[in-house]
């Protein structure tokens, strides 16, 4: 009887442990758990571009010459909405765009490629031959 009570108390915890372990194994096997999402941002305008990106308390400012890129790397948090907001500045212009939004972007193989033009950001989507261009949010 005592043994039965113990096993009854232990079992939910055991199941949880097994569940978590299996989840981690699946993650490791598929290589997904440890992968970071990478957002590549390229300056496609003909002058220096100042990119200021932030997520929660993390923020970075990068000055990109024409043709230069910067790569943001971070761990995606499953089930939580994540937005990486950016501002883009060059002579006489200031724009804002969310360069990453977990509900909008699928980022094939955990990579998102953006090319910044004067008219707006263009995303390179793996199954499209032409970039998908958007207008500035602001
Ligand atoms: C951005 O520049 C790259 C390299 O010059 C070019 O291949 C690409 O087509 C450009 N993209 C856009 C949207 O203009
Ligand atoms: C391209 O990928 C997007 C997003 O993954 C998907 O919605 C769309 O159906 C795909 N298009 C083609 C032609 O495969």
XYZ file of C-alpha atoms and ligand atoms in Angstrom:
166
model
C 0.000 0.000 0.000
C 2.788 2.405 0.903
C 4.592 1.551 -2.294
C 1.446 2.265 -4.271
C 1.078 5.707 -2.650
C 4.676 6.567 -3.414
C 4.373 5.541 -7.002
C 1.181 7.570 -7.323
C 2.978 10.659 -6.023
C 6.049 10.164 -8.118
C 4.419 9.395 -11.378
C 3.302 12.885 -12.511
C 6.783 14.229 -11.844
C 8.316 11.269 -13.649
C 6.062 11.841 -16.638
C 7.000 15.493 -16.697
C 10.697 14.626 -16.537
C 10.333 12.121 -19.343
C 8.352 14.618 -21.384
C 10.942 17.374 -20.925
C 13.788 14.967 -21.688
C 12.065 13.792 -24.861
C 11.444 17.390 -25.920
C 15.117 18.193 -25.430
C 16.197 15.081 -27.320
C 13.950 15.987 -30.229
C 15.394 19.501 -30.128
C 18.981 18.295 -30.095
C 18.422 15.677 -32.785
C 16.818 18.177 -35.134
C 19.486 20.729 -34.222
C 16.793 23.285 -33.477
C 17.096 23.758 -29.752
C 20.582 25.205 -29.901
C 20.157 27.180 -33.098
C 19.995 30.914 -33.031
C 17.767 32.907 -35.311
C 19.908 35.130 -37.500
C 18.717 38.299 -39.137
C 20.948 39.611 -41.885
C 20.530 43.258 -42.787
C 22.264 44.630 -45.893
C 22.664 48.284 -46.836
C 21.306 48.522 -50.392
C 21.274 52.301 -50.555
C 24.091 54.306 -52.069
C 25.143 56.022 -48.833
C 26.046 55.093 -45.260
C 23.125 53.697 -43.288
C 22.733 53.816 -39.529
C 20.791 50.824 -38.235
C 19.585 50.938 -34.672
C 17.910 47.733 -33.564
C 16.546 46.740 -30.219
C 14.804 43.912 -28.484
C 13.782 44.368 -24.839
C 16.891 45.774 -23.182
C 19.276 44.728 -25.902
C 20.192 47.317 -28.366
C 22.787 47.790 -31.005
C 23.713 50.559 -33.390
C 25.598 49.802 -36.574
C 26.839 52.038 -39.329
C 26.790 50.186 -42.619
C 28.520 51.349 -45.760
C 26.825 50.581 -49.094
C 26.856 46.810 -49.607
C 27.795 46.048 -46.001
C 25.700 43.763 -43.797
C 25.110 43.186 -40.150
C 23.840 39.976 -38.587
C 21.716 39.925 -35.437
C 21.718 36.602 -33.611
C 19.426 35.560 -30.800
C 17.634 32.567 -29.402
C 14.022 32.379 -30.423
C 11.714 31.815 -27.459
C 9.001 29.371 -28.424
C 5.450 30.435 -27.583
C 6.475 34.023 -26.844
C 5.908 36.839 -29.247
C 9.218 38.420 -30.224
C 9.690 41.652 -32.070
C 13.007 43.117 -33.106
C 12.389 46.779 -33.879
C 14.801 48.885 -35.909
C 15.248 52.416 -37.092
C 17.106 53.224 -40.296
C 18.765 56.560 -40.861
C 20.640 58.107 -43.697
C 21.101 61.678 -44.841
C 17.701 63.375 -44.595
C 15.736 60.202 -43.837
C 14.568 58.362 -40.760
C 12.417 55.245 -40.858
C 11.244 52.511 -38.590
C 10.543 48.879 -39.356
C 10.206 45.702 -37.307
C 12.927 43.626 -38.863
C 11.784 40.541 -37.011
C 8.364 39.554 -35.755
C 7.959 35.948 -34.645
C 4.313 35.903 -35.752
C 5.092 37.266 -39.198
C 8.446 35.835 -40.214
C 9.180 32.172 -40.611
C 12.911 32.659 -41.379
C 13.783 29.611 -43.386
C 16.381 27.503 -41.552
C 16.485 30.209 -38.895
C 17.867 32.882 -41.218
C 16.154 36.060 -42.379
C 17.736 38.147 -45.100
C 16.867 41.799 -45.564
C 18.132 44.303 -48.083
C 17.448 47.901 -47.144
C 16.530 50.217 -50.010
C 15.415 53.867 -49.931
C 11.841 52.790 -50.672
C 11.709 50.200 -47.925
C 13.096 46.916 -46.671
C 13.144 43.905 -48.991
C 13.108 40.377 -47.663
C 14.785 37.540 -49.499
C 12.464 34.580 -49.192
C 13.987 31.233 -50.088
C 11.246 30.162 -52.464
C 10.921 33.450 -54.321
C 13.396 34.534 -56.966
C 12.601 38.226 -56.507
C 12.947 39.965 -53.124
C 9.673 40.858 -51.422
C 9.727 44.595 -50.867
C 7.685 46.420 -48.246
C 7.108 50.085 -47.580
C 8.371 51.721 -44.403
C 6.137 51.439 -41.313
C 7.057 55.034 -40.553
C 20.916 44.642 -53.034
O 22.273 44.567 -53.399
C 22.680 43.283 -53.816
C 24.171 43.331 -54.033
O 24.538 44.385 -54.860
C 21.893 42.903 -55.082
O 22.272 41.628 -55.498
C 20.417 42.918 -54.750
O 19.646 42.656 -55.907
C 20.002 44.265 -54.176
N 18.614 44.170 -53.732
C 17.685 45.067 -53.968
C 16.337 44.800 -53.390
O 17.888 46.073 -54.610
C 6.779 30.209 -50.079
O 6.917 30.211 -48.691
C 5.849 30.852 -48.018
C 6.218 30.939 -46.555
O 6.961 29.836 -46.141
C 4.574 30.068 -48.269
O 3.503 30.699 -47.616
C 4.322 30.046 -49.762
O 3.186 29.261 -50.027
C 5.534 29.486 -50.506
N 5.336 29.629 -51.935
C 5.644 28.688 -52.817
C 5.403 29.038 -54.241
O 6.129 27.614 -52.475
